[in-house]
CSV table of C-alpha atoms in Angstrom, one decimal:
chain,number,residue,atom,x,y,z
H,1,MET,CA,-72.6,72.0,-33.9
H,2,ARG,CA,-70.1,70.6,-36.2
H,3,VAL,CA,-66.9,71.9,-33.5
H,4,SER,CA,-68.9,70.0,-31.4
H,5,ASN,CA,-69.1,67.2,-33.5
H,6,ILE,CA,-65.8,66.7,-34.2
H,7,ILE,CA,-65.1,66.9,-30.7
H,8,SER,CA,-66.9,63.8,-30.0
H,9,ILE,CA,-65.4,61.4,-32.8
H,10,SER,CA,-62.4,62.4,-31.4
H,11,ALA,CA,-63.1,61.6,-27.8
H,12,ILE,CA,-64.7,58.2,-29.3
H,13,GLY,CA,-61.8,58.0,-31.3
H,14,ALA,CA,-59.1,58.6,-28.3
H,15,SER,CA,-61.1,56.1,-26.0
H,16,GLY,CA,-61.0,53.5,-28.5
H,17,VAL,CA,-57.5,53.6,-28.2
H,18,LEU,CA,-56.8,53.7,-24.3
H,19,ALA,CA,-59.3,50.8,-24.6
H,20,GLN,CA,-56.8,49.2,-27.2
H,21,ASN,CA,-53.4,49.8,-25.0
H,22,VAL,CA,-54.9,48.6,-21.8
H,23,THR,CA,-52.0,46.5,-19.6
H,24,GLY,CA,-51.4,46.4,-16.4
H,25,GLN,CA,-49.0,49.3,-13.9
H,26,LEU,CA,-45.7,46.7,-14.9
H,27,GLY,CA,-46.5,46.0,-18.3
H,28,ASP,CA,-48.5,42.7,-19.8
H,29,ALA,CA,-48.6,39.0,-18.2
H,30,THR,CA,-45.0,37.3,-19.3
H,31,VAL,CA,-45.1,33.7,-20.5
H,32,THR,CA,-43.9,31.7,-18.3
H,33,THR,CA,-41.7,28.3,-18.5
H,34,GLY,CA,-40.4,26.0,-15.9
H,35,ASN,CA,-43.2,24.1,-15.0
H,36,PRO,CA,-42.4,21.1,-13.9
H,37,ALA,CA,-43.5,17.5,-15.9
H,38,GLY,CA,-45.8,16.2,-14.3
H,39,LYS,CA,-47.2,18.2,-11.9
H,40,GLY,CA,-51.0,19.4,-11.5
H,41,ALA,CA,-53.0,21.2,-9.1
H,42,ILE,CA,-56.8,21.0,-8.7
H,43,ALA,CA,-59.5,23.0,-6.9
H,44,THR,CA,-62.8,21.2,-6.3
H,45,LEU,CA,-66.2,23.0,-4.8
H,46,PRO,CA,-67.6,21.9,-1.5
H,47,GLN,CA,-71.3,20.6,-0.8
H,48,GLN,CA,-72.0,24.1,0.4
H,49,SER,CA,-72.4,27.6,-1.3
H,50,PHE,CA,-71.0,30.3,-0.2
H,51,TRP,CA,-73.9,32.4,-1.1
H,52,THR,CA,-77.5,32.1,1.2
H,53,GLY,CA,-79.1,33.3,-1.7
H,54,SER,CA,-81.8,30.9,-3.3
H,55,LEU,CA,-79.6,27.8,-4.8
H,56,ASN,CA,-80.9,24.0,-5.4
H,57,GLY,CA,-78.0,22.8,-3.9
H,58,ASN,CA,-74.3,24.5,-4.5
H,59,VAL,CA,-72.5,24.8,-8.2
H,60,GLN,CA,-70.8,20.9,-8.6
H,61,GLY,CA,-67.2,22.0,-10.3
H,62,TYR,CA,-64.3,22.1,-10.6
H,63,VAL,CA,-61.1,23.6,-11.9
H,64,SER,CA,-58.1,21.6,-12.3
H,65,ALA,CA,-54.4,21.9,-14.6
H,66,LYS,CA,-50.2,20.5,-15.6
H,67,SER,CA,-48.1,22.1,-16.3
H,68,GLY,CA,-47.8,23.1,-20.3
H,69,ALA,CA,-45.7,21.1,-23.3
H,70,GLY,CA,-42.2,21.8,-22.1
H,71,GLY,CA,-43.4,23.4,-19.4
H,72,VAL,CA,-44.8,26.5,-21.1
H,73,GLY,CA,-47.4,28.1,-18.8
H,74,VAL,CA,-50.9,25.9,-17.7
H,75,ASP,CA,-53.3,23.6,-19.3
H,76,TYR,CA,-56.7,23.9,-17.9
H,77,GLU,CA,-60.0,21.6,-18.1
H,78,VAL,CA,-62.9,23.0,-15.7
H,79,SER,CA,-66.6,21.9,-15.4
H,80,PHE,CA,-69.3,23.0,-13.6
H,81,SER,CA,-72.7,21.7,-13.3
H,82,ASN,CA,-76.3,22.2,-11.3
H,83,LEU,CA,-76.2,25.9,-12.8
H,84,PRO,CA,-77.4,28.0,-10.7
H,85,THR,CA,-80.8,28.5,-13.3
H,86,GLU,CA,-80.4,33.0,-13.5
H,87,GLY,CA,-77.9,35.4,-12.8
H,88,GLY,CA,-75.4,34.6,-15.2
H,89,PRO,CA,-73.6,34.3,-17.5
H,90,PHE,CA,-71.2,32.8,-14.7
H,91,ILE,CA,-67.6,33.9,-14.3
H,92,TYR,CA,-64.4,32.0,-12.2
H,93,HIS,CA,-60.9,33.9,-11.5
H,94,ILE,CA,-57.7,32.5,-9.6
H,95,HIS,CA,-57.4,34.6,-6.3
H,96,VAL,CA,-54.6,35.6,-4.5
H,97,ALA,CA,-55.7,33.8,-1.3
H,98,PRO,CA,-56.9,31.0,0.0
H,99,VAL,CA,-60.0,29.8,1.0
H,100,PRO,CA,-60.0,30.1,5.5
H,101,GLU,CA,-61.0,27.0,7.5
H,102,ASP,CA,-64.7,28.4,7.6
H,103,GLY,CA,-65.8,28.4,4.1
H,104,ASN,CA,-65.5,32.3,3.6
H,105,CYS,CA,-65.2,33.1,-0.3
H,106,THR,CA,-64.5,37.4,0.6
H,107,SER,CA,-61.2,35.6,2.1
H,108,THR,CA,-60.2,34.8,-0.9
H,109,LEU,CA,-59.3,38.8,-1.9
H,110,ALA,CA,-58.5,40.0,-5.0
H,111,HIS,CA,-58.3,38.5,-8.7
H,112,LEU,CA,-54.5,37.5,-9.6
H,113,ASP,CA,-52.8,40.2,-11.1
H,114,GLN,CA,-49.0,40.2,-10.4
H,115,PHE,CA,-49.1,43.0,-12.9
H,116,ILE,CA,-51.8,45.2,-11.4
H,117,ARG,CA,-54.2,45.8,-14.0
H,118,GLY,CA,-57.0,46.0,-11.7
H,119,GLU,CA,-60.7,43.8,-13.1
H,120,ASP,CA,-61.7,47.5,-15.0
H,121,PRO,CA,-62.4,48.1,-18.1
H,122,ALA,CA,-63.2,43.9,-18.4
H,123,CYS,CA,-60.9,41.8,-19.6
H,124,ASP,CA,-60.0,42.3,-23.6
H,125,ALA,CA,-59.9,38.3,-24.8
H,126,THR,CA,-58.1,39.1,-28.1
H,127,ARG,CA,-55.3,40.0,-25.8
H,128,PRO,CA,-55.1,37.8,-22.9
H,129,GLU,CA,-52.0,38.8,-21.9
H,130,SER,CA,-52.6,42.5,-21.3
H,131,CYS,CA,-56.0,41.0,-19.1
H,132,GLN,CA,-55.1,39.9,-14.7
H,133,GLN,CA,-53.8,36.8,-14.7
H,134,GLY,CA,-56.4,34.6,-12.4
H,135,ASP,CA,-59.1,36.4,-14.5
H,136,LEU,CA,-59.3,32.8,-16.9
H,137,SER,CA,-63.5,33.6,-17.6
H,138,GLY,CA,-62.4,37.3,-19.1
H,139,LYS,CA,-59.9,35.5,-21.3
H,140,TYR,CA,-61.5,32.2,-21.3
H,141,GLY,CA,-65.3,32.3,-22.2
H,142,LYS,CA,-68.2,33.1,-19.6
H,143,ILE,CA,-69.9,30.2,-18.5
H,144,GLN,CA,-73.6,30.4,-20.4
H,145,SER,CA,-76.5,28.6,-19.9
H,146,SER,CA,-74.6,25.0,-21.0
H,147,ASP,CA,-75.3,22.6,-18.1
H,148,PRO,CA,-73.0,20.7,-17.9
H,149,PHE,CA,-70.2,23.3,-19.1
H,150,THR,CA,-66.7,21.9,-20.2
H,151,ALA,CA,-63.7,24.1,-21.2
H,152,GLN,CA,-59.9,23.0,-21.8
H,153,PHE,CA,-57.6,25.7,-22.3
H,154,HIS,CA,-53.7,26.8,-22.2
H,155,ASP,CA,-53.0,29.8,-20.1
H,156,PRO,CA,-49.1,30.9,-20.5
H,157,TYR,CA,-49.6,33.9,-17.9
H,158,THR,CA,-50.0,31.2,-14.7
H,159,SER,CA,-47.4,29.2,-12.9
H,160,LEU,CA,-46.8,26.1,-11.5
H,161,VAL,CA,-43.4,26.7,-10.1
H,162,GLU,CA,-43.5,27.3,-6.7
H,163,GLY,CA,-42.7,30.7,-5.4
H,164,VAL,CA,-43.2,32.9,-8.1
H,165,GLY,CA,-45.6,35.4,-8.1
H,166,SER,CA,-47.8,33.6,-11.2
H,167,TYR,CA,-47.7,30.4,-8.7
H,168,PHE,CA,-51.4,29.1,-8.0
H,169,GLY,CA,-50.8,26.3,-6.2
H,170,ASN,CA,-51.6,27.8,-2.6
H,171,ARG,CA,-54.5,30.4,-3.9
H,172,SER,CA,-57.6,29.5,-4.9
H,173,PHE,CA,-60.5,29.7,-7.2
H,174,VAL,CA,-64.4,31.9,-7.0
H,175,PHE,CA,-66.8,30.9,-9.1
H,176,HIS,CA,-69.6,34.2,-9.4
H,177,PHE,CA,-72.3,35.5,-11.3
H,178,ALA,CA,-72.6,38.1,-13.8
H,179,ASN,CA,-72.9,40.7,-10.9
H,180,LYS,CA,-69.9,39.3,-9.7
H,181,THR,CA,-71.4,37.8,-6.8
H,182,ARG,CA,-69.2,35.7,-4.4
H,183,ILE,CA,-72.0,32.2,-5.5
H,184,SER,CA,-69.0,29.9,-4.0
H,185,CYS,CA,-64.7,28.9,-4.2
H,186,ALA,CA,-61.8,26.6,-3.4
H,187,ASN,CA,-58.6,26.2,-2.2
H,188,PHE,CA,-56.2,24.5,-5.1
H,189,ASN,CA,-54.4,21.3,-4.5
H,190,VAL,CA,-50.8,19.9,-5.4
H,191,ILE,CA,-51.1,16.6,-7.4
H,192,ASN,CA,-48.7,14.5,-9.4
H,193,THR,CA,-50.4,14.0,-12.6
H,194,ASN,CA,-48.2,11.2,-13.5
H,195,SER,CA,-50.7,9.1,-10.4
H,196,SER,CA,-52.5,8.8,-7.6
H,197,THR,CA,-50.1,10.7,-5.4
H,198,PRO,CA,-50.3,13.7,-3.9
H,199,TYR,CA,-47.3,15.7,-6.3
H,200,PRO,CA,-44.1,17.6,-3.0
H,201,SER,CA,-45.4,20.6,-2.6
H,202,GLY,CA,-42.1,21.9,-0.6
H,203,THR,CA,-44.1,24.1,2.0
H,204,GLY,CA,-42.7,21.5,4.4
H,205,SER,CA,-39.8,21.2,6.7
H,206,ILE,CA,-37.8,18.0,6.9
H,207,VAL,CA,-37.6,17.2,11.5
H,208,LYS,CA,-35.0,15.8,12.5
H,209,ALA,CA,-35.2,13.2,15.2
H,210,SER,CA,-32.5,13.1,17.9
H,211,PRO,CA,-30.9,10.3,19.0
H,212,THR,CA,-33.1,8.9,22.2
H,213,PRO,CA,-30.1,9.3,25.6
H,214,THR,CA,-28.7,6.7,26.6
H,215,SER,CA,-27.5,5.7,30.1
H,216,SER,CA,-23.5,4.4,30.6
H,217,PRO,CA,-23.2,0.9,32.0
H,218,ASN,CA,-21.4,0.5,35.6
H,219,ILE,CA,-17.3,-0.6,34.6
H,220,PRO,CA,-15.2,-1.2,38.2
H,221,VAL,CA,-12.3,1.2,37.5
H,222,SER,CA,-9.0,-0.8,37.4
H,223,ALA,CA,-5.6,-0.4,36.2
H,224,GLY,CA,-6.2,-3.6,33.6
H,225,ASN,CA,-9.9,-1.7,32.6
H,226,VAL,CA,-8.3,1.7,31.9
H,227,LEU,CA,-5.3,-0.2,30.2
H,228,ASN,CA,-7.8,-2.1,28.3
H,229,VAL,CA,-9.9,0.9,27.0
H,230,LEU,CA,-6.8,2.0,25.7
H,231,LYS,CA,-5.8,0.2,24.2
H,232,ASN,CA,-7.8,0.7,21.2
H,233,LEU,CA,-7.2,4.5,21.4
H,234,ALA,CA,-3.8,6.1,19.5
H,235,ILE,CA,-2.4,6.6,23.2
H,236,ALA,CA,-3.2,2.8,24.4
H,237,PRO,CA,0.8,1.9,23.6
H,238,VAL,CA,2.8,4.9,25.5
H,239,VAL,CA,0.2,4.9,28.4
H,240,ALA,CA,0.6,1.4,28.7
H,241,GLY,CA,4.4,1.4,29.1
H,242,PHE,CA,3.1,4.0,32.3
H,243,LEU,CA,1.0,1.9,33.8
H,244,ALA,CA,3.1,-1.6,33.6
H,245,LEU,CA,5.9,1.6,35.6
H,246,LEU,CA,3.4,1.0,38.7
């Protein structure tokens, strides 16, 4: 009995150490820098929910983001209302794929997880760098019973720099029940936080129109006309002398 107790205590201690050392296959998330000043993104939930169960209308709300001070990380503001009366605490995450036109939240795939951390074990909010980058509620608080729910937080591990793995301007977020059932989802739209003008996404291409061909005028060909044209060319003096002999 004594030996088994020692083994049990050792196992508990080992599991505690392992839990503290959870990280991604590629290590902990790194702090993002170079986020452009004035650049932001916002995703607003649609009127109709994806989940077809009993709701008094869809959850209302948004996730808004802008570049952090000095270009380090991202500042978030979230707001949700008309929450379901049961099934909480509710959670929300940035997912890797955008919502398709048919609104299917399953098509958004998994959470943003550049460092291949996985969902289990659950995120340790005291070590946000060890969590999935997209697990916003895991790192900064689940949505309890307060309605409306609002929160502001700074996340150093997501980015508004297009082209890097932590970028989310072309991704989506999903709002879930506590059991991870997807209730609703929305795509991020990139914006300029200094004005109401959308921030250039950099994904478009400039199309240069070719000039419309025009027909050449019909000019009668004669020695005089040829001479007038050639006077505008560098070889005009030579040719003019030749034509004078004709």
